[in-house]
């Protein structure tokens, strides 16, 4: 992993420099000069009801809030924004709350991944165009964390991230439920005829009991843990339950801290170093975290001028064991993880592979931040000598079916399928899959390999979470709960199974997945990191010559911009014009 000149920063901490003077604040350009524009800005601030002494000469802090009425993961963030503002006031700053796009994993179609880069653009341009000196970012639902941090990294102001926090554990009768994970499990039980509508109605009421994101180690918990590992949150922030009073205190403390970061001139680029990204990758892999983190961390690193690749993930995966016994690959939930020591305790168990002398927003070094961190429950956070798996929970695959890579969360698959050869059954899109998967004429067996194409970044569109392809009802009734499934889609971090994902290049742009035919033998060998289509090169060339690209999904609007600029999964699915090098000046205030 390497850094480019666009965001190269000194690895040493800059906090011993003289504190920033009021006239050196970025907001001074708007408020402090002797000109017509500054007069207008001050007058309009009086229009908002603020006294001069409330804001003049003080760090102005943007509080970016992804709250909305239709995002249950963030339904408490309106209150948390008030706590952040309380902290900013107490530290002598001036907070301004900005509503930004909400990306609700539950409701937004075809997928909020289509809009991750839109929120990143909004974040960057909002921070750049308004009179702000620092930022606090509030989010947590899957795409919100990377989107906010991508935009903030491009704007490069002093920044603290406030994770939304996991919801309370679910309950049904005498069982503790994990959102997402147990939804998939019991939906299959219903399809297998083992439970009925009454039980499903009870599950519907008990699966999600409070505000907050999924309380499994799904994408939301994985990405907020990655944010903490990167050093952009306060210590322990990522696992505090959303409705715990400690979450309110953390939000207020984040407001206090960001004002100090402004005064110390600590920008986000000083925190988001190549070493920080390596540590975030190690954290995700040792947690057994979501495969979605691969795409998001690559995109986030790109915004920081850091080159992070699939090869880095595979290299680091071989150096860390899986120590978090968390669903979907384990037994416990995020509240258990929090009280077992949270991420500080967890990182203390993998400290030997971390870069401990890099800075965080809270401490001069990560070493200092982890001083005194402890694990209180070794059943939840395992000892190095008793790992859940010997290597990190995500494997990167190569082969003639995925020349630019693919991923599999192998710790969440049935071990018998990690080395498997079987005949392909191909579905050209997700609607066809839904319509025909239970057709007995397909004569599917547990040895078949289910293949879904046209579900990638352009083909989805937006690379929806279709990758946990459904198993036919008649096989579920026979007790089958896992099959090898291959696609250019993503899958929910709460999902499980032998699902090969993120095949690049995707089928919609002519990747090899577009050439697979029903009956072709496909070999998956996780240990060898291999995904191979058993068709000779001459035949593949004949098929390629007969292939023609499908029509574009969008004729206008944001979708047209998306399909024109989106990169492939191995490059992070950022927009090409956002990921490239180039300076962006601060606006002329006048």
Coordinates of C-alpha atoms in Angstrom, one line a residue:
X1 CA 0.0 0.0 0.0
X2 CA 1.4 3.4 -0.9
X3 CA 0.4 7.1 -0.7
X4 CA 0.4 9.6 -3.6
X5 CA 1.5 13.2 -3.6
X6 CA -2.1 14.5 -3.4
X7 CA -2.5 13.6 0.2
X8 CA 1.0 12.9 1.4
X9 CA 1.3 14.1 5.0
X10 CA 3.9 13.8 7.7
X11 CA 3.5 10.7 10.0
X12 CA 4.3 12.8 13.0
X13 CA 1.7 14.6 15.1
X14 CA 1.4 18.3 14.6
X15 CA -0.3 19.1 17.9
X16 CA 2.6 20.9 19.5
X17 CA 2.3 23.8 17.0
X18 CA 1.0 27.1 18.2
X19 CA -2.8 27.0 18.5
X20 CA -4.7 28.6 15.7
X21 CA -5.5 32.3 16.2
X22 CA -9.1 33.6 15.5
X23 CA -7.9 35.4 12.3
X24 CA -6.4 32.1 11.1
X25 CA -9.7 30.3 11.2
X26 CA -11.2 29.3 7.9
X27 CA -14.5 30.9 8.9
X28 CA -12.7 34.3 9.4
X29 CA -12.8 34.8 5.6
X30 CA -16.6 34.9 5.9
X31 CA -17.0 36.8 9.2
X32 CA -13.9 38.7 10.1
X33 CA -12.8 40.9 7.2
X34 CA -13.6 44.5 6.6
X35 CA -15.8 44.3 3.5
X36 CA -19.3 44.2 2.2
X37 CA -19.5 40.4 2.1
X38 CA -18.4 40.0 5.7
X39 CA -20.9 42.7 6.7
X40 CA -23.6 40.7 4.9
X41 CA -22.6 37.4 6.5
X42 CA -22.6 38.9 10.0
X43 CA -26.0 40.6 9.4
X44 CA -27.5 37.3 8.2
X45 CA -26.2 35.5 11.2
X46 CA -27.9 38.1 13.4
X47 CA -31.0 37.2 11.3
X48 CA -30.6 33.7 12.6
X49 CA -30.8 35.1 16.1
X50 CA -27.2 34.8 17.2
X51 CA -25.2 37.4 19.1
X52 CA -21.8 38.4 17.9
X53 CA -20.1 37.0 21.0
X54 CA -21.7 33.6 20.3
X55 CA -19.7 33.0 17.1
X56 CA -17.2 35.7 16.1
X57 CA -13.6 34.5 16.5
X58 CA -14.8 31.0 17.5
X59 CA -14.3 27.7 15.6
X60 CA -17.4 27.1 13.5
X61 CA -18.3 23.4 13.5
X62 CA -20.5 21.7 10.9
X63 CA -22.6 19.0 12.4
X64 CA -23.7 16.8 9.5
X65 CA -26.7 14.8 10.4
X66 CA -28.1 11.9 8.4
X67 CA -31.3 11.6 10.5
X68 CA -34.6 11.2 8.7
X69 CA -38.1 9.8 9.4
X70 CA -37.5 6.8 7.2
X71 CA -34.1 5.7 8.5
X72 CA -34.6 3.6 11.7
X73 CA -30.9 3.2 12.1
X74 CA -30.6 7.0 12.6
X75 CA -33.9 7.8 14.2
X76 CA -32.1 9.0 17.4
X77 CA -29.6 11.2 15.7
X78 CA -31.7 14.3 16.0
X79 CA -31.1 14.1 19.7
X80 CA -27.5 13.1 19.3
X81 CA -26.9 16.2 17.2
X82 CA -28.0 18.3 20.2
X83 CA -25.5 16.5 22.4
X84 CA -22.7 17.2 19.9
X85 CA -23.7 20.9 19.8
X86 CA -23.7 21.0 23.5
X87 CA -20.1 19.8 23.5
X88 CA -19.1 22.3 20.9
X89 CA -20.6 25.2 22.9
X90 CA -18.8 24.0 26.0
X91 CA -15.5 23.9 24.2
X92 CA -15.9 27.5 23.0
X93 CA -17.0 26.7 19.4
X94 CA -20.0 27.6 17.4
X95 CA -22.0 24.6 16.0
X96 CA -24.2 24.6 12.9
X97 CA -26.3 21.6 12.1
X98 CA -26.6 20.6 8.4
X99 CA -29.2 18.0 7.3
X100 CA -27.6 15.7 4.6
X101 CA -28.9 12.8 2.6
X102 CA -30.0 9.8 4.5
X103 CA -29.1 6.3 3.1
X104 CA -31.6 3.9 4.6
X105 CA -30.5 0.3 3.9
X106 CA -33.9 -0.9 4.8
X107 CA -36.0 1.2 2.4
X108 CA -34.0 2.8 -0.3
X109 CA -34.2 1.1 -3.8
X110 CA -32.7 -0.3 -5.9
X111 CA -29.9 0.0 -3.3
X112 CA -28.4 2.9 -1.2
X113 CA -25.0 1.9 -2.7
X114 CA -26.3 3.7 -5.8
X115 CA -26.3 6.9 -3.7
X116 CA -23.2 6.5 -1.5
X117 CA -21.2 8.7 -3.8
X118 CA -24.0 11.3 -3.9
X119 CA -23.8 11.7 -0.1
X120 CA -20.0 11.8 -0.4
X121 CA -20.3 14.6 -3.0
X122 CA -22.8 16.5 -0.8
X123 CA -20.5 16.1 2.3
X124 CA -17.4 17.4 0.4
X125 CA -19.1 20.3 -1.2
X126 CA -21.0 21.4 1.9
X127 CA -17.9 21.5 4.0
X128 CA -16.0 23.3 1.2
X129 CA -18.6 26.0 0.5
X130 CA -19.7 27.1 3.9
X131 CA -17.9 29.0 6.7
X132 CA -16.8 26.0 8.7
X133 CA -13.6 25.1 10.4
X134 CA -14.3 21.5 11.5
X135 CA -16.9 18.9 11.2
X136 CA -18.7 16.2 13.2
X137 CA -20.3 13.5 11.1
X138 CA -23.3 11.5 12.4
X139 CA -24.1 8.2 10.7
X140 CA -23.8 4.5 10.9
X141 CA -26.3 2.7 8.5
X142 CA -24.2 0.8 6.0
X143 CA -23.3 3.3 3.3
X144 CA -23.4 6.4 5.5
X145 CA -20.1 5.8 7.2
X146 CA -18.0 5.5 4.1
X147 CA -19.9 8.2 2.3
X148 CA -19.4 10.8 5.0
X149 CA -15.8 9.9 5.5
X150 CA -15.0 9.9 1.7
X151 CA -16.4 13.4 1.4
X152 CA -14.8 14.6 4.6
X153 CA -11.4 13.2 3.5
X154 CA -11.6 15.1 0.2
X155 CA -12.5 18.3 2.1
X156 CA -9.8 17.7 4.7
X157 CA -10.9 19.6 7.7
X158 CA -10.6 18.7 11.4
X159 CA -13.2 16.0 11.7
X160 CA -14.7 13.5 14.3
X161 CA -17.1 10.8 13.3
X162 CA -20.0 9.9 15.7
X163 CA -21.2 6.3 15.0
X164 CA -25.0 5.8 15.3
X165 CA -24.5 2.7 17.4
X166 CA -26.1 -0.8 17.3
X167 CA -29.7 -1.4 18.3
X168 CA -30.7 -3.5 21.2
X169 CA -30.7 -7.3 20.7
X170 CA -33.8 -8.8 19.3
X171 CA -36.0 -11.3 21.1
X172 CA -38.4 -14.0 20.1
X173 CA -39.8 -16.4 22.7
X174 CA -36.7 -17.8 24.4
X175 CA -34.2 -16.8 21.6
X176 CA -32.0 -13.8 21.2
X177 CA -32.2 -12.5 17.6
X178 CA -29.7 -10.8 15.4
X179 CA -31.1 -8.4 12.8
X180 CA -30.6 -9.5 9.3
X181 CA -28.9 -12.8 10.2
X182 CA -32.0 -14.3 11.9
X183 CA -34.2 -12.7 9.3
X184 CA -32.5 -14.8 6.6
X185 CA -32.5 -17.9 8.8
X186 CA -36.1 -17.8 9.8
X187 CA -37.3 -16.8 6.3
X188 CA -35.6 -20.0 5.0
X189 CA -37.3 -21.9 7.9
X190 CA -40.6 -20.6 6.7
X191 CA -39.9 -21.6 3.1
X192 CA -38.9 -25.0 4.3
X193 CA -42.3 -25.3 6.1
X194 CA -40.9 -25.5 9.6
X195 CA -42.6 -22.4 10.9
X196 CA -45.7 -20.5 9.9
X197 CA -47.3 -17.1 9.7
X198 CA -48.0 -16.8 13.4
X199 CA -44.3 -17.3 14.3
X200 CA -43.2 -14.9 11.5
X201 CA -45.6 -12.3 12.9
X202 CA -43.9 -12.6 16.3
X203 CA -40.5 -12.4 14.8
X204 CA -41.5 -9.3 12.9
X205 CA -42.3 -7.6 16.2
X206 CA -39.1 -8.8 18.0
X207 CA -36.4 -8.5 15.5
X208 CA -35.6 -4.8 15.7
X209 CA -36.4 -3.3 19.1
X210 CA -34.8 0.1 19.2
X211 CA -33.1 2.9 17.3
X212 CA -29.7 1.9 15.9
X213 CA -28.1 -0.1 13.1
X214 CA -27.8 -3.9 12.9
X215 CA -26.4 -5.4 16.1
X216 CA -24.6 -8.2 14.3
X217 CA -21.2 -7.8 12.8
X218 CA -22.9 -6.7 9.6
X219 CA -21.8 -3.9 7.3
X220 CA -22.9 -1.1 9.7
X221 CA -20.9 -2.5 12.7
X222 CA -18.0 -3.4 10.5
X223 CA -17.7 0.1 9.0
X224 CA -18.1 1.9 12.3
X225 CA -15.5 -0.4 13.8
X226 CA -13.3 0.4 10.8
X227 CA -13.8 4.2 11.5
X228 CA -12.7 3.7 15.1
X229 CA -9.7 1.7 14.0
X230 CA -8.8 4.5 11.5
X231 CA -8.8 6.8 14.5
X232 CA -11.6 9.2 13.5
X233 CA -13.9 8.4 16.5
X234 CA -13.4 8.6 20.2
X235 CA -12.2 5.4 21.8
X236 CA -14.9 2.8 22.2
X237 CA -17.5 4.8 20.3
X238 CA -18.3 2.3 17.6
X239 CA -20.0 -0.3 19.8
X240 CA -22.0 1.8 22.3
X241 CA -25.6 0.8 22.0
X242 CA -27.6 3.5 20.3
X243 CA -30.0 4.0 23.2
X244 CA -27.4 3.8 26.0
X245 CA -26.9 7.0 27.8
X246 CA -23.2 6.5 27.1
X247 CA -24.0 7.2 23.5
X248 CA -25.2 10.7 24.4
X249 CA -22.1 11.3 26.4
X250 CA -19.9 10.2 23.6
X251 CA -21.7 12.5 21.2
X252 CA -21.1 15.5 23.5
X253 CA -17.5 14.5 24.0
X254 CA -17.0 14.4 20.2
X255 CA -18.3 18.0 20.0
X256 CA -15.7 19.0 22.7
X257 CA -13.0 17.2 20.9
X258 CA -13.5 18.6 17.4
X259 CA -13.0 22.1 18.7
X260 CA -9.7 21.1 20.1
X261 CA -8.7 19.5 16.8
X262 CA -9.4 22.9 15.1
X263 CA -7.3 24.7 17.6
X264 CA -4.5 22.1 17.2
X265 CA -4.7 22.3 13.4
X266 CA -5.2 18.5 13.1
X267 CA -6.8 17.8 9.8
X268 CA -8.3 14.5 8.7
X269 CA -5.4 13.8 6.3
X270 CA -3.1 13.7 9.4
X271 CA -5.2 10.8 10.7
X272 CA -6.1 8.9 7.6
X273 CA -2.6 7.7 6.8
X274 CA -1.6 4.5 4.9
X275 CA -0.8 2.9 8.3
X276 CA -4.3 3.8 9.5
X277 CA -5.9 2.1 6.5
X278 CA -3.8 -1.0 7.0
X279 CA -4.9 -1.2 10.6
X280 CA -8.6 -0.8 9.6
X281 CA -8.2 -3.7 7.1
X282 CA -6.6 -5.8 9.9
X283 CA -9.5 -4.9 12.2
X284 CA -12.2 -5.8 9.7
X285 CA -10.6 -9.1 8.9
X286 CA -10.0 -10.0 12.6
X287 CA -13.6 -9.1 13.4
X288 CA -14.9 -11.5 10.6
X289 CA -16.5 -8.4 9.3
X290 CA -18.6 -7.6 6.2
X291 CA -17.3 -8.2 2.7
X292 CA -18.7 -4.7 1.9
X293 CA -15.9 -3.2 3.8
X294 CA -13.5 -4.2 1.0
X295 CA -15.2 -1.9 -1.5
X296 CA -15.7 0.9 1.0
X297 CA -12.2 1.0 2.5
X298 CA -10.7 0.9 -1.0
X299 CA -12.9 3.9 -1.9
X300 CA -12.1 5.8 1.3
X301 CA -8.4 5.2 1.0
X302 CA -8.5 6.5 -2.6
X303 CA -10.0 9.8 -1.3
X304 CA -7.1 10.0 1.2
X305 CA -4.5 9.6 -1.6
X306 CA -3.7 6.0 -0.4
X307 CA -3.5 3.1 -2.8
X308 CA -5.4 0.2 -1.2
X309 CA -6.0 -3.0 -3.2
X310 CA -7.5 -6.4 -3.0
X311 CA -4.0 -7.8 -2.7
X312 CA -3.5 -5.8 0.5
X313 CA -6.6 -7.4 2.0
X314 CA -5.4 -10.9 1.1
X315 CA -1.9 -10.2 2.4
X316 CA -3.2 -8.8 5.7
X317 CA -5.8 -11.6 6.0
X318 CA -3.0 -14.1 6.3
X319 CA -1.5 -12.3 9.3
X320 CA -4.6 -12.0 11.6
X321 CA -6.9 -14.6 13.1
X322 CA -10.7 -14.0 13.6
X323 CA -11.1 -13.3 17.3
X324 CA -14.7 -11.8 17.5
X325 CA -17.3 -14.5 18.1
X326 CA -20.0 -12.4 16.6
X327 CA -22.9 -13.2 14.2
X328 CA -23.3 -14.0 11.4
X329 CA -20.1 -16.0 11.7
X330 CA -20.3 -16.5 15.4
X331 CA -22.7 -16.5 18.4
X332 CA -22.8 -13.1 20.0
X333 CA -24.1 -9.6 19.3
X334 CA -22.7 -6.1 19.5
X335 CA -23.9 -5.3 23.0
X336 CA -22.0 -8.4 24.2
X337 CA -19.0 -7.1 22.3
X338 CA -19.3 -3.6 23.9
X339 CA -19.3 -4.9 27.4
X340 CA -16.6 -7.4 26.6
X341 CA -14.2 -4.5 26.0
X342 CA -15.4 -3.0 22.7
X343 CA -12.9 -2.1 20.0
X344 CA -10.2 -0.9 22.4
X345 CA -10.2 -4.3 24.1
X346 CA -10.3 -6.1 20.8
X347 CA -7.4 -4.1 19.3
X348 CA -5.3 -4.9 22.4
X349 CA -5.5 -8.5 21.3
X350 CA -4.1 -7.8 17.8
X351 CA -1.8 -4.9 18.8
X352 CA 1.2 -6.8 17.4
X353 CA 0.0 -6.3 13.8
X354 CA -1.0 -2.6 14.3
X355 CA 0.9 0.6 13.7
X356 CA 0.8 1.9 17.2
X357 CA 2.7 5.2 16.7
X358 CA 0.2 6.8 14.4
X359 CA -2.1 9.6 15.6
X360 CA -5.9 9.4 16.2
X361 CA -8.4 12.2 16.8
X362 CA -8.3 11.5 20.5
X363 CA -4.7 10.8 21.3
X364 CA -1.2 11.5 20.1
X365 CA -0.7 7.8 19.2
X366 CA -2.8 4.7 19.0
X367 CA -0.5 3.2 21.5
X368 CA -1.5 5.8 24.0
X369 CA -5.2 5.3 23.1
X370 CA -5.0 1.5 23.8
X371 CA -3.1 2.0 27.1
X372 CA -5.2 0.1 29.8
X373 CA -7.6 -1.4 27.3
X374 CA -8.7 -4.9 28.4
X375 CA -11.0 -7.7 27.4
X376 CA -13.6 -8.7 30.0
X377 CA -15.1 -11.7 28.3
X378 CA -12.9 -14.0 26.3
X379 CA -15.9 -16.0 25.0
X380 CA -16.9 -12.9 22.9
X381 CA -13.4 -11.6 22.1
X382 CA -11.2 -14.7 21.8
X383 CA -7.6 -15.1 23.0
X384 CA -5.1 -15.3 20.2
X385 CA -4.6 -18.9 21.1
X386 CA -8.2 -19.8 20.6
X387 CA -9.3 -18.0 17.5
X388 CA -12.6 -18.5 15.7
X389 CA -10.5 -19.0 12.5
X390 CA -6.8 -19.0 11.9
X391 CA -6.9 -16.4 9.2
X392 CA -9.0 -13.2 8.5
X393 CA -12.6 -13.8 7.7
X394 CA -12.6 -12.6 4.0
X395 CA -10.6 -14.3 1.2
X396 CA -9.7 -12.7 -2.1
X397 CA -10.1 -15.0 -5.1
X398 CA -8.6 -14.9 -8.5
X399 CA -9.0 -17.0 -11.7
X400 CA -10.3 -16.9 -15.2
X401 CA -13.8 -16.1 -13.9
X402 CA -12.7 -13.1 -11.9
X403 CA -9.4 -11.7 -13.4
X404 CA -9.7 -8.5 -11.3
X405 CA -10.8 -10.4 -8.2
X406 CA -13.7 -11.6 -6.1
X407 CA -14.3 -12.1 -2.4
X408 CA -15.9 -14.6 -0.1
X409 CA -16.6 -14.5 3.6
X410 CA -15.5 -18.0 4.1
X411 CA -16.0 -18.1 7.9
X412 CA -19.7 -17.8 7.3
X413 CA -19.9 -20.7 4.8
X414 CA -20.3 -24.4 5.4
X415 CA -16.7 -25.9 5.4
X416 CA -17.6 -28.6 2.9
X417 CA -18.2 -26.0 0.2
X418 CA -14.8 -24.2 0.5
X419 CA -13.4 -26.6 -2.0
X420 CA -16.1 -27.5 -4.5
X421 CA -16.6 -28.2 -8.2
X422 CA -20.1 -28.2 -9.7
X423 CA -22.2 -27.4 -12.8
X424 CA -23.4 -23.8 -13.2
X425 CA -27.0 -22.8 -13.3
X426 CA -27.1 -19.3 -14.7
X427 CA -29.7 -16.5 -14.1
X428 CA -29.4 -13.4 -16.2
X429 CA -30.9 -11.1 -13.6
X430 CA -32.4 -11.1 -10.2
X431 CA -36.0 -11.0 -11.4
X432 CA -35.4 -14.1 -13.4
X433 CA -33.9 -15.7 -10.4
X434 CA -36.8 -14.9 -8.2
X435 CA -39.3 -16.1 -10.8
X436 CA -37.7 -19.4 -11.6
X437 CA -35.6 -20.6 -8.6
X438 CA -38.3 -22.9 -7.4
X439 CA -39.0 -24.4 -10.8
X440 CA -38.6 -28.2 -10.5
X441 CA -37.5 -28.3 -14.2
X442 CA -34.2 -26.8 -13.1
X443 CA -33.6 -30.0 -11.2
X444 CA -31.2 -28.3 -8.8
X445 CA -29.1 -30.4 -6.5
X446 CA -26.8 -29.3 -3.5
X447 CA -23.8 -29.7 -5.9
X448 CA -25.0 -27.1 -8.4
X449 CA -23.4 -23.7 -8.5
X450 CA -25.9 -20.9 -8.7
X451 CA -24.7 -18.0 -10.9
X452 CA -26.3 -14.5 -11.0
X453 CA -25.1 -11.9 -13.4
X454 CA -26.0 -8.3 -14.3
X455 CA -26.1 -7.4 -10.7
X456 CA -22.8 -5.4 -10.5
X457 CA -22.1 -1.7 -10.2
X458 CA -23.6 -0.9 -13.7
X459 CA -25.7 -3.9 -14.1
X460 CA -27.6 -3.8 -10.8
X461 CA -27.7 -0.9 -11.1
X462 CA -25.7 0.1 -8.0
X463 CA -24.5 -3.4 -7.1
X464 CA -27.5 -4.5 -4.9
X465 CA -27.2 -7.0 -2.0
X466 CA -28.4 -9.9 -4.1
X467 CA -25.4 -12.1 -3.5
X468 CA -27.0 -14.4 -1.0
X469 CA -29.0 -16.2 -3.7
X470 CA -32.0 -18.1 -2.4
X471 CA -31.8 -21.8 -2.2
X472 CA -34.9 -23.6 -3.8
X473 CA -37.7 -24.4 -1.4
X474 CA -37.5 -28.1 -2.3
X475 CA -33.9 -28.2 -1.3
X476 CA -34.6 -26.3 2.0
X477 CA -37.2 -28.9 2.8
X478 CA -34.5 -31.6 2.4
X479 CA -32.3 -29.8 4.9
X480 CA -30.0 -28.0 2.5
X481 CA -28.9 -24.7 4.0
X482 CA -25.9 -23.7 1.9
X483 CA -24.8 -23.9 -1.7
X484 CA -22.0 -22.3 -3.7
X485 CA -23.4 -19.1 -5.1
X486 CA -21.5 -16.7 -7.5
X487 CA -22.4 -13.2 -8.6
X488 CA -21.1 -9.7 -9.4
X489 CA -23.4 -8.4 -6.6
X490 CA -22.7 -7.7 -3.0
X491 CA -24.5 -9.3 0.0
X492 CA -25.6 -7.9 3.3
X493 CA -23.0 -8.1 6.0
X494 CA -25.6 -9.9 8.1
X495 CA -25.8 -12.7 5.5
X496 CA -24.0 -16.0 5.4
X497 CA -23.2 -18.9 3.1
X498 CA -20.7 -19.9 0.4
X499 CA -21.4 -16.8 -1.6
X500 CA -18.7 -15.5 -4.0
X501 CA -19.2 -11.8 -4.5
X502 CA -17.9 -8.7 -6.3
X503 CA -16.7 -10.5 -9.4
X504 CA -14.7 -8.0 -11.4
X505 CA -15.0 -7.0 -14.1
X506 CA -18.8 -7.4 -13.9
X507 CA -20.9 -9.2 -16.5
X508 CA -22.7 -6.0 -17.7
X509 CA -19.4 -4.7 -19.1
X510 CA -18.4 -8.0 -20.6
X511 CA -16.5 -9.6 -17.8
X512 CA -16.1 -13.4 -18.0
X513 CA -19.2 -13.9 -15.9
X514 CA -21.2 -12.8 -19.0
X515 CA -19.8 -15.9 -20.8
X516 CA -20.9 -18.6 -18.4
X517 CA -23.5 -21.1 -19.6
X518 CA -25.7 -23.5 -17.6
X519 CA -23.8 -26.7 -17.2
X520 CA -20.3 -25.2 -17.3
X521 CA -18.2 -26.6 -14.5
X522 CA -17.0 -24.1 -11.9
X523 CA -14.4 -24.7 -9.2
X524 CA -14.1 -22.8 -6.0
X525 CA -11.0 -23.4 -3.9
X526 CA -10.7 -20.9 -1.0
X527 CA -7.4 -22.3 0.3
X528 CA -5.9 -21.9 -3.2
X529 CA -7.7 -18.5 -3.6
X530 CA -9.1 -19.8 -6.9
X531 CA -12.3 -19.4 -8.8
X532 CA -12.1 -21.2 -12.2
X533 CA -14.5 -21.7 -15.1
X534 CA -13.8 -25.1 -16.7
X535 CA -14.2 -24.0 -20.3
X536 CA -11.2 -23.8 -22.6
X537 CA -9.9 -20.4 -23.9
X538 CA -10.9 -21.0 -27.5
X539 CA -14.5 -21.6 -26.5
X540 CA -14.5 -18.5 -24.3
X541 CA -13.3 -16.4 -27.2
X542 CA -16.1 -17.7 -29.4
X543 CA -18.6 -16.8 -26.8
X544 CA -17.0 -13.4 -26.3
X545 CA -17.2 -12.7 -30.1
X546 CA -21.0 -13.5 -29.9
X547 CA -21.6 -11.3 -26.8
X548 CA -23.1 -7.8 -27.2
X549 CA -23.4 -5.2 -24.5
X550 CA -26.8 -4.6 -23.0
X551 CA -28.4 -1.2 -23.3
X552 CA -27.6 1.5 -20.7
X553 CA -29.8 1.5 -17.6
X554 CA -30.3 5.3 -17.5
X555 CA -31.0 7.9 -20.2
X556 CA -30.7 10.9 -18.0
X557 CA -30.3 12.2 -14.4
X558 CA -28.1 11.1 -11.6
X559 CA -28.3 7.5 -12.9
X560 CA -26.7 8.6 -16.1
X561 CA -23.9 10.3 -14.3
X562 CA -23.5 7.2 -12.1
X563 CA -23.3 4.7 -15.1
X564 CA -20.8 7.0 -16.8
X565 CA -18.4 7.5 -13.9
X566 CA -18.7 4.4 -11.6
X567 CA -15.6 2.3 -11.2
X568 CA -15.6 -1.5 -10.7
X569 CA -15.7 -3.3 -7.4
X570 CA -11.9 -3.8 -7.1
X571 CA -11.5 0.0 -7.5
X572 CA -14.0 0.8 -4.8
X573 CA -17.0 1.8 -6.9
X574 CA -16.2 5.5 -6.6
X575 CA -16.8 8.0 -9.4
X576 CA -13.8 8.3 -11.6
X577 CA -13.9 12.1 -11.5
X578 CA -13.9 12.1 -7.7
X579 CA -11.2 9.5 -7.3
X580 CA -8.6 11.1 -9.6
X581 CA -5.8 13.4 -8.5
X582 CA -6.3 17.1 -8.7
X583 CA -6.6 20.2 -6.5
X584 CA -9.9 21.8 -5.6
X585 CA -9.5 25.4 -4.3
X586 CA -11.4 26.9 -1.4
X587 CA -14.1 29.3 -2.6
X588 CA -13.4 32.9 -3.0
X589 CA -15.4 34.6 -0.3
X590 CA -15.1 38.2 -1.5

